Coordinates of N, CA and C in Angstrom, one line a residue:
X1 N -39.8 78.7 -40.8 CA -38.8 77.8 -41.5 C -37.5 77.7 -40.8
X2 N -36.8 78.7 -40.5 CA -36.1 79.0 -39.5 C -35.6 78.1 -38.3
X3 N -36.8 78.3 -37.8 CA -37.4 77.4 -36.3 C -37.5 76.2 -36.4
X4 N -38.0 75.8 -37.3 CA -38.3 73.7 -37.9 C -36.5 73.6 -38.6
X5 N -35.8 74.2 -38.6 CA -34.1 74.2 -39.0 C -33.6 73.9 -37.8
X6 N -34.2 75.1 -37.1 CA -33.2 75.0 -35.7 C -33.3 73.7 -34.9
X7 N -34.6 73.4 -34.8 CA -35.1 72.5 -34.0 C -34.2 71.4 -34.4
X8 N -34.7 70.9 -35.8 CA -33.9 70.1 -36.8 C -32.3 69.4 -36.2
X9 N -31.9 70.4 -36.3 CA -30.3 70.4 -35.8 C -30.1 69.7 -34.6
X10 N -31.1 70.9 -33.8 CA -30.6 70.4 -32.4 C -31.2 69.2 -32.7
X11 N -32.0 68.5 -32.5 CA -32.8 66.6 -32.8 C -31.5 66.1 -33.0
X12 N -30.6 66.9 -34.8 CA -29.7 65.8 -35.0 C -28.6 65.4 -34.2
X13 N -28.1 66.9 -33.5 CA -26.9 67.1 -32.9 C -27.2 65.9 -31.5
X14 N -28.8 66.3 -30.7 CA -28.7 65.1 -29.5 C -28.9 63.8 -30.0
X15 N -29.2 63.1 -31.0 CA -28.9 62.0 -31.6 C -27.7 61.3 -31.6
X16 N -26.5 62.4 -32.2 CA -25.6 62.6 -32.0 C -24.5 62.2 -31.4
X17 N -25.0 63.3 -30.4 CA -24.5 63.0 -29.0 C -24.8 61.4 -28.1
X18 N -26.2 61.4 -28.3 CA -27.0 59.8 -28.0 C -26.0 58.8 -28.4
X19 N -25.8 59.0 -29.8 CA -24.9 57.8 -30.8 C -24.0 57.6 -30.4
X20 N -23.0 59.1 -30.1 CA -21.7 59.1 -29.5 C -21.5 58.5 -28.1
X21 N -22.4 58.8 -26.9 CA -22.0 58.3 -25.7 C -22.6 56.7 -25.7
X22 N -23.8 56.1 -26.4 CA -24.2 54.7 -26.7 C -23.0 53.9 -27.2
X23 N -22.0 54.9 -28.1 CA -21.2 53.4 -28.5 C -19.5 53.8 -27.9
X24 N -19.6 55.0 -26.6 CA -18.7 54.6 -25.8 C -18.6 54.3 -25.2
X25 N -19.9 53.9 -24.4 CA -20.4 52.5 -23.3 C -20.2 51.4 -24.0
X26 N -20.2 51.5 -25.6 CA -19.9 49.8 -25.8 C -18.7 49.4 -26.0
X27 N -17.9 50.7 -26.2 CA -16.3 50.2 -26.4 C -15.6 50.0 -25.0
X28 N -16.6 50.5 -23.9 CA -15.9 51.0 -22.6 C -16.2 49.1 -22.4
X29 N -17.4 48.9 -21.9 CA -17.7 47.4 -21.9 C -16.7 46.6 -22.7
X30 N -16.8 46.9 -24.0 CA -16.2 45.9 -24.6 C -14.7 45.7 -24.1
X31 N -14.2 46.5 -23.8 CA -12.7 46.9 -23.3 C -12.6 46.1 -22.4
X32 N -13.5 46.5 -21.1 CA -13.8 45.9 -19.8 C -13.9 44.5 -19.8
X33 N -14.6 44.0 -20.8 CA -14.5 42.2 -20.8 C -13.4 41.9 -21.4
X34 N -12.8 42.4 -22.0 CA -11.7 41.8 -23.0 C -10.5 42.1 -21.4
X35 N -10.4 42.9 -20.9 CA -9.4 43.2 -20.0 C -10.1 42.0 -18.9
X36 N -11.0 41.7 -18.9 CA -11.2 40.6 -17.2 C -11.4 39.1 -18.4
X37 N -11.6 39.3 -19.2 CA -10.8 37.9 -19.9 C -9.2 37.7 -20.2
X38 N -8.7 38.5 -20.3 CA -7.2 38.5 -20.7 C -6.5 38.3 -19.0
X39 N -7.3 38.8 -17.7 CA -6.7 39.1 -16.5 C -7.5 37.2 -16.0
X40 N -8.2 36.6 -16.5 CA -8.3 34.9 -15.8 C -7.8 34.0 -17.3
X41 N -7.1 34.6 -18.2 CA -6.2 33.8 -18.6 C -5.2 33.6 -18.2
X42 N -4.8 35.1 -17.6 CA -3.1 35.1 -17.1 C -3.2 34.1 -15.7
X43 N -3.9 34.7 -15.0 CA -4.2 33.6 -14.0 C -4.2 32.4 -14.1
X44 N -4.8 31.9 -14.6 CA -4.9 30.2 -15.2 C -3.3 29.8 -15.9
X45 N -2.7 30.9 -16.3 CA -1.6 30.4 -16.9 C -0.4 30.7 -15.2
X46 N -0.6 31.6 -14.8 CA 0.0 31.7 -13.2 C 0.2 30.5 -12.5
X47 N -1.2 30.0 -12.7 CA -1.9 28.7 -11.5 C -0.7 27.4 -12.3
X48 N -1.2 26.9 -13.5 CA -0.6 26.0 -14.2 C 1.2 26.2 -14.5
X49 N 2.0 27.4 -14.0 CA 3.0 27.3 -14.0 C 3.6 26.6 -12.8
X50 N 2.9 27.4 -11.7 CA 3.0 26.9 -10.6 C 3.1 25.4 -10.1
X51 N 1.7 25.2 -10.6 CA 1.6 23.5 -10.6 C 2.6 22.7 -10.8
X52 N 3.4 23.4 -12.1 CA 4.0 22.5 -12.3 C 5.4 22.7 -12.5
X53 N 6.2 23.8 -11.9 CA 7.2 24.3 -11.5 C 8.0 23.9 -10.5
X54 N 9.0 23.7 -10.4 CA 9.0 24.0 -9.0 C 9.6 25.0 -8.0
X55 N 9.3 25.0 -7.1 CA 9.0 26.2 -5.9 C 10.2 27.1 -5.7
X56 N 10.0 28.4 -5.9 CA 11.0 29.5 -6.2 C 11.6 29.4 -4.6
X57 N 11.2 29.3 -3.8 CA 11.7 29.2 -2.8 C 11.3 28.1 -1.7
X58 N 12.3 27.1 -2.0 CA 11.7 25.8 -1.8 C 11.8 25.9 0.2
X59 N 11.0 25.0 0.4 CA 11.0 24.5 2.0 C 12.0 24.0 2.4
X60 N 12.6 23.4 1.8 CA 13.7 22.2 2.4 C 14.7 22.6 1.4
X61 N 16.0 22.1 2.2 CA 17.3 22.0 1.2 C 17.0 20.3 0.4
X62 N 18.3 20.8 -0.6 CA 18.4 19.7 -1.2 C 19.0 18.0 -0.8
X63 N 18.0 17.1 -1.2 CA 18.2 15.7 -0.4 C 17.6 15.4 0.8
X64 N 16.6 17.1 1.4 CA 15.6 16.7 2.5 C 14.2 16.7 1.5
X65 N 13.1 16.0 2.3 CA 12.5 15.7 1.9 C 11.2 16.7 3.0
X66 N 10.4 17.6 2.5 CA 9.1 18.0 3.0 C 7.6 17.6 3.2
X67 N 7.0 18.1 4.2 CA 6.2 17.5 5.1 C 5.6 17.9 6.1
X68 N 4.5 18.4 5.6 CA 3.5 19.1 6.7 C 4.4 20.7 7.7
X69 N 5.1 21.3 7.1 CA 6.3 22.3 7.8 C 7.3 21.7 8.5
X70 N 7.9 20.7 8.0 CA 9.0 19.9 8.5 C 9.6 19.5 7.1
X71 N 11.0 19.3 7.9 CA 12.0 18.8 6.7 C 12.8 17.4 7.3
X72 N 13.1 16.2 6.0 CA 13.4 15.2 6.5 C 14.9 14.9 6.1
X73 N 15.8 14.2 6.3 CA 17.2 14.1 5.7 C 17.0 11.9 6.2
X74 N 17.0 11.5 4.8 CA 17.2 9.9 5.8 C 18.7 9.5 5.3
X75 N 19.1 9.4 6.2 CA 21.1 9.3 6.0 C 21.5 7.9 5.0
X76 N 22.4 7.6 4.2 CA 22.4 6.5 3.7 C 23.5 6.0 4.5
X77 N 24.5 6.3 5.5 CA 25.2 5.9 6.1 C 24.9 5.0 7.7
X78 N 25.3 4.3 7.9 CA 25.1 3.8 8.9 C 26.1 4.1 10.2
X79 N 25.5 4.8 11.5 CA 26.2 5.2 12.6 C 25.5 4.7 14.1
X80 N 25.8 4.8 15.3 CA 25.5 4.7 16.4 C 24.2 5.6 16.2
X81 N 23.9 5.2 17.8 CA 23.0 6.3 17.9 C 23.2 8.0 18.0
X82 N 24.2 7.9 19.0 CA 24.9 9.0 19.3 C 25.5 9.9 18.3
X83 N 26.5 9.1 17.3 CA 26.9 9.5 16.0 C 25.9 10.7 14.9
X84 N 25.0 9.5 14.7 CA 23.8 9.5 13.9 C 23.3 11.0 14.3
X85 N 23.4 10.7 15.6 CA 22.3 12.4 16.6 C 23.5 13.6 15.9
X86 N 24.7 13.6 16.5 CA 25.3 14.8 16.2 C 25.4 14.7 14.2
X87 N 25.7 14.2 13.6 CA 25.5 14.2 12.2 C 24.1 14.9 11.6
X88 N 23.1 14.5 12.6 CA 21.7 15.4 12.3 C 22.3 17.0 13.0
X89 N 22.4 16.9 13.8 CA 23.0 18.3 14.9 C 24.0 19.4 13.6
X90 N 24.8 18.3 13.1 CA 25.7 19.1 11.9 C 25.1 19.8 10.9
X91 N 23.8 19.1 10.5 CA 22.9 19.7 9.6 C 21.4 20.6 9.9
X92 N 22.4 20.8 11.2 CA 20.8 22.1 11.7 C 19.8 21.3 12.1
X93 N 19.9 20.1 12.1 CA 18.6 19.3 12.9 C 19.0 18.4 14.2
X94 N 18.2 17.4 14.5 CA 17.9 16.7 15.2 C 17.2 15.2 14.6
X95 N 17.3 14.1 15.0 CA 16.8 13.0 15.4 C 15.3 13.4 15.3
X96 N 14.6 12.3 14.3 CA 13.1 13.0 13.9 C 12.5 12.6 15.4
X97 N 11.4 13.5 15.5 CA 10.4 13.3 17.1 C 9.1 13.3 16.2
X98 N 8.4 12.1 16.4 CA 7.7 11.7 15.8 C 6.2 12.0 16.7
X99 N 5.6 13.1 16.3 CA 4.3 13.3 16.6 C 3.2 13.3 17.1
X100 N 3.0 12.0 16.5 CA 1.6 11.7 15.8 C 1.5 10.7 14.9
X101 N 0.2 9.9 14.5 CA 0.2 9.5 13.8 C 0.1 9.5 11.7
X102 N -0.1 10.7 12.0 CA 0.1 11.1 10.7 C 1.6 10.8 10.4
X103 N 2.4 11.9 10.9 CA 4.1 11.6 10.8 C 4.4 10.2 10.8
X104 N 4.1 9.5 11.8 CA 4.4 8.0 11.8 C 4.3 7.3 10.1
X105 N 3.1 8.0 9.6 CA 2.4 6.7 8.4 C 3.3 7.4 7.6
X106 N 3.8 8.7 7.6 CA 4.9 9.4 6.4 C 5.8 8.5 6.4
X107 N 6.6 8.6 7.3 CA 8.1 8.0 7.7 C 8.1 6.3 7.2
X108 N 7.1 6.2 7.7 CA 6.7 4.7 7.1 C 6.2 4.1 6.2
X109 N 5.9 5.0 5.4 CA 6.0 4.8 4.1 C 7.1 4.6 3.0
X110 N 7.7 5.3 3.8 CA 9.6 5.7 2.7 C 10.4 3.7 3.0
X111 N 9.8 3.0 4.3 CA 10.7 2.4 4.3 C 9.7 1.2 3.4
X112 N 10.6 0.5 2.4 CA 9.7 -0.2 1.6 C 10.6 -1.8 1.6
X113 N 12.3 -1.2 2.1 CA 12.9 -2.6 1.5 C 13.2 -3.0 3.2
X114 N 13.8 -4.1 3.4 CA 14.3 -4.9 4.8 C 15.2 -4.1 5.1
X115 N 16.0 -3.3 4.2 CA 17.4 -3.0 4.7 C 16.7 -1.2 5.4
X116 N 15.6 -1.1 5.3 CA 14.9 0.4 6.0 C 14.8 0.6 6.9
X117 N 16.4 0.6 8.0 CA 15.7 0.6 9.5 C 16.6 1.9 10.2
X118 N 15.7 2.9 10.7 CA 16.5 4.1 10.7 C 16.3 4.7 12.1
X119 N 17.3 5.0 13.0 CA 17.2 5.4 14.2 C 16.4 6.6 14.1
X120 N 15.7 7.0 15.4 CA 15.0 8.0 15.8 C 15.2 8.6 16.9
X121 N 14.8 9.5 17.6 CA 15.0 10.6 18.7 C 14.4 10.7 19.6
X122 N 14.3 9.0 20.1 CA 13.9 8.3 21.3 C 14.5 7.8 22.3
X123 N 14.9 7.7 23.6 CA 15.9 6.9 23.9 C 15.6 7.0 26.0
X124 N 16.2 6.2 26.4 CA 15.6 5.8 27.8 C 17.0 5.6 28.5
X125 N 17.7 5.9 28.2 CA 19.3 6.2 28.2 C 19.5 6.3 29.6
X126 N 19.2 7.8 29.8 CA 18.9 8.6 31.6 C 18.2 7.7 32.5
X127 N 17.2 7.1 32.1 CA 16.6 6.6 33.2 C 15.5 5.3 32.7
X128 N 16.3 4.1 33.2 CA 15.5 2.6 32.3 C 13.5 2.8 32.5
X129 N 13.3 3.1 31.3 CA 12.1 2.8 30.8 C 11.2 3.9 30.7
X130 N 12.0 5.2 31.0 CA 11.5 6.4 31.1 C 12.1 7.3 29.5
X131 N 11.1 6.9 28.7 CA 11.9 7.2 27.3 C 11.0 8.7 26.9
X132 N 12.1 9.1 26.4 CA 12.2 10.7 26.0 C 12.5 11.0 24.9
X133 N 12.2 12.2 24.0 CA 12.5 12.8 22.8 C 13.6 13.5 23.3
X134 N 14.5 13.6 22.0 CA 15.4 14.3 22.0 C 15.9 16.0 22.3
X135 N 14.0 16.3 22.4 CA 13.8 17.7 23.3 C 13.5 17.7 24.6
X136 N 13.7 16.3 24.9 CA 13.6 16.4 26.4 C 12.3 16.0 26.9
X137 N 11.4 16.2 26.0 CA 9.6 16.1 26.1 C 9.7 14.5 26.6
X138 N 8.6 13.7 27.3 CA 8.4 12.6 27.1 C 7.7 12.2 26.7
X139 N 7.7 10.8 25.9 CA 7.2 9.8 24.7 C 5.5 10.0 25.1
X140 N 4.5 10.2 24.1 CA 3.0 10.2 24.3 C 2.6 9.2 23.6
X141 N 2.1 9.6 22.7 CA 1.9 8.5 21.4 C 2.7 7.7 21.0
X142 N 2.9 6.2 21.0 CA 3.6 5.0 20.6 C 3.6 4.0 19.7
X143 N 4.4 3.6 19.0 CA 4.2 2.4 18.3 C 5.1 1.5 18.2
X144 N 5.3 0.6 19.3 CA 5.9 -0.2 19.4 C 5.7 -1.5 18.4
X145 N 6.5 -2.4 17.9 CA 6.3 -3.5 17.7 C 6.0 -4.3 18.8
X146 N 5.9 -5.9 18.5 CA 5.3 -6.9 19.0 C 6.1 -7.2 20.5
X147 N 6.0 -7.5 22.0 CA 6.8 -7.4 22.9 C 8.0 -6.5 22.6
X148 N 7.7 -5.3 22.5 CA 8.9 -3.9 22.6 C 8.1 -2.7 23.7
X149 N 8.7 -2.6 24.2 CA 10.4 -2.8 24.0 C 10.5 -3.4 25.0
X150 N 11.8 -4.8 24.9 CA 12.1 -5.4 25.8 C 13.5 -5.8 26.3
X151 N 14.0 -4.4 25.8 CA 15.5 -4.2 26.2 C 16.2 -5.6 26.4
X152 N 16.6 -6.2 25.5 CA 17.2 -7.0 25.6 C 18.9 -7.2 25.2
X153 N 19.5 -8.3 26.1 CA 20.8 -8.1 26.4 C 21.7 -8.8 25.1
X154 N 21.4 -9.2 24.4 CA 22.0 -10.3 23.6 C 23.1 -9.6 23.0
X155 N 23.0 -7.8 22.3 CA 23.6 -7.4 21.5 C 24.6 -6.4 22.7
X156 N 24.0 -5.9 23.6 CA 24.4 -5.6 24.8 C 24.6 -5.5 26.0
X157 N 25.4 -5.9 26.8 CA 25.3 -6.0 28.5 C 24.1 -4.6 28.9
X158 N 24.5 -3.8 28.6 CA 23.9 -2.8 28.8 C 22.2 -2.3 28.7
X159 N 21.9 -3.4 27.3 CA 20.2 -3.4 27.4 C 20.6 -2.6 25.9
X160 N 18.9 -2.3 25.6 CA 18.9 -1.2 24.2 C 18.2 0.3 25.1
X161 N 19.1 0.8 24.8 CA 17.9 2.2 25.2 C 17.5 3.1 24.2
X162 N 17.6 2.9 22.8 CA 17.8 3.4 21.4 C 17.0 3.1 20.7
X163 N 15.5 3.6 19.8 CA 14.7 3.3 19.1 C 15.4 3.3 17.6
X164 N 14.8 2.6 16.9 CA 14.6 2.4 15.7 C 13.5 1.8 15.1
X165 N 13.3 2.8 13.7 CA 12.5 2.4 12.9 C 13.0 1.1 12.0
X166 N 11.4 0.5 11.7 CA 11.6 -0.2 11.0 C 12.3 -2.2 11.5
X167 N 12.0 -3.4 10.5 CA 12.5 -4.3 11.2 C 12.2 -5.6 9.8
X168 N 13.0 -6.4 9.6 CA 13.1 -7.5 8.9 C 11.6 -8.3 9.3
X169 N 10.9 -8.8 8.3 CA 9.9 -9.4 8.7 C 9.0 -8.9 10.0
X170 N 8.8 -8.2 10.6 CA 8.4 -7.3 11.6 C 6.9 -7.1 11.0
X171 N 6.6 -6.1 11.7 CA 5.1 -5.8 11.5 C 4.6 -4.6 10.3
X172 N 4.2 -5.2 9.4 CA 3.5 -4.3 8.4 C 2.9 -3.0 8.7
X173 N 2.3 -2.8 9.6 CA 1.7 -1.8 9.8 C 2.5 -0.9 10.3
X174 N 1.8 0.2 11.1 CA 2.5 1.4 11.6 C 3.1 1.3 13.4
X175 N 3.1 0.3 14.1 CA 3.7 -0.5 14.7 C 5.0 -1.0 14.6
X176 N 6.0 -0.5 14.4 CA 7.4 -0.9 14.0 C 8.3 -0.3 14.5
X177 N 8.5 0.0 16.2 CA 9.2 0.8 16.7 C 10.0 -0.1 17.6
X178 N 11.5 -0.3 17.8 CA 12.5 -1.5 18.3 C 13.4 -0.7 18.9
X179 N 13.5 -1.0 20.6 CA 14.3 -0.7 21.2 C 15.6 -1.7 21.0
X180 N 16.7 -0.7 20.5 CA 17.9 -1.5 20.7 C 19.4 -1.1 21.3
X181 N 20.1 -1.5 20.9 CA 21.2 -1.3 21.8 C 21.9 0.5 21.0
X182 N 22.5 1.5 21.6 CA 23.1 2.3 21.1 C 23.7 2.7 20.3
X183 N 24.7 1.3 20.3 CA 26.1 0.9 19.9 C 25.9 0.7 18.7
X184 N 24.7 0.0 18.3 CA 24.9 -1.0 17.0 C 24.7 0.5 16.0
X185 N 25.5 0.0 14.3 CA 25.2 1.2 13.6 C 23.8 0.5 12.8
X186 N 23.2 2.2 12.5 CA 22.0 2.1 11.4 C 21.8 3.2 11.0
X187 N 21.1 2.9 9.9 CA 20.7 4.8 9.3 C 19.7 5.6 10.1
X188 N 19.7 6.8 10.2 CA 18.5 7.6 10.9 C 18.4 8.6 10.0
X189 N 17.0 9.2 10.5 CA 16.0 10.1 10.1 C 16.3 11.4 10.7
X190 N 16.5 12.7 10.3 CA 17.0 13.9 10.4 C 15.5 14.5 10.8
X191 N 15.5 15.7 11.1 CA 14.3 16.4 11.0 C 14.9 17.7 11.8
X192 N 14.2 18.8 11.0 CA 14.1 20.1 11.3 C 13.1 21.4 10.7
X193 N 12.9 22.1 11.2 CA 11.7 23.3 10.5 C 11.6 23.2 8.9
X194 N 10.6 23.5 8.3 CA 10.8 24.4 6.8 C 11.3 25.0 6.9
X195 N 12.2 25.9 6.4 CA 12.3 27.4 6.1 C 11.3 28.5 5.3
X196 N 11.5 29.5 6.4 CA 10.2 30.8 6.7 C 10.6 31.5 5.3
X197 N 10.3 31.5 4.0 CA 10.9 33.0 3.5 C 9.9 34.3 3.2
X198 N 10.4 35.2 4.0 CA 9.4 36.3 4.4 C 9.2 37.1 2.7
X199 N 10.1 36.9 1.8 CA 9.6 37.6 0.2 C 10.9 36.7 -0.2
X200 N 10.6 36.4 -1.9 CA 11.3 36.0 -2.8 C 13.2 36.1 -3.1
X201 N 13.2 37.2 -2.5 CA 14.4 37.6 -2.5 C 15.4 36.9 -1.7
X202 N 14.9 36.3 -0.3 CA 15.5 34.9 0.2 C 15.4 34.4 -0.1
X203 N 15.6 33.9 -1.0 CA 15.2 32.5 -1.8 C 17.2 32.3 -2.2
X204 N 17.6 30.8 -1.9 CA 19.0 30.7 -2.0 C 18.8 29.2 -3.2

């Protein structure tokens, strides 16, 4: 009788024990899901702050406009070419050097009205018809408009050695590039880096 007791026990006790570690695998699990559901809600709410936030440490200052790791400034002032260049030079840039054609369809998209015509960081200044970026590189990819450039004298003795974007009735497409004279004022297009921020704490 004894023995059928002992035995008894021990049965209930590893049952027990069975019951006990069976439902702390379920609490462990259940824990487990509830913690990787609570960790892709936070996420989702991460993602959608983001979205729609905006950027703790933005690319560009304010009034430039960003773009593929570039930053744009389009002046509302009208200056020479020369003017126009050191006024970009004041603001840590340069006279936009346009690319590519991707860059091109950007830039040209912003101009929508007649009055959209904005010098660039093109010019043949140094040497007639040998036209250069403002880093010195020379011109690869082009888009001239219709007979351009054809340096003409009307506005200057001198010829145009000064691109500009954009043109009154001119050409719709991405073709809209007018050599003109230096002198004359018009708005231009700035361009310089993003800004790199290596952690949050640069952020201004």
């Amino acid at each position: 009788f004894c023995f059928g007791t002992q035995t008894l026990f021990l049965q209930t006790l590893s049952f027990s024990f069975s019951l006990k570690s069976a439902f702390d695998n379920w609490r462990k699990q259940n824990a487990l899901q509830t913690l990787k559901e609570e960790n892709e809600a936070l996420w989702k709410m991460f993602f959608f702050y983001n979205l729609f936030q905006d950027d703790p440490c933005p690319k560009c200052e304010e009034d430039w406009e960003h773009h593929r790791g570039k930053c744009y400034y389009f002046s509302t002032h009208k200056l020479t070419w020369e003017k126009s260049r050191n006024k970009c030079r004041d603001k840590g840039g340069d006279l936009v050097k346009i690319d590519g054609r991707n860059e091109q369809r950007r830039l040209r998209e912003v101009m929508i009205d007649d009055a959209d015509k904005f010098w660039i960081g093109l010019t043949d200044s140094e040497e007639e018809g040998q036209w250069l970026w403002v880093d010195g590189s020379p011109l690869d990819e082009s888009f001239w408009g219709h007979y351009q450039p054809d340096n003409w004298i009307w506005e200057d003795l001198k010829g145009e050695d000064c691109v500009r974007m954009g043109e009154k009735d001119g050409a719709p497409d991405l073709n809209c590039w007018f050599d003109k004279s230096c002198q004359v004022p018009h708005r231009s297009i700035c361009e310089k880096p993003e800004k790199n921020h290596q952690n949050v704490s640069e952020c201004v």
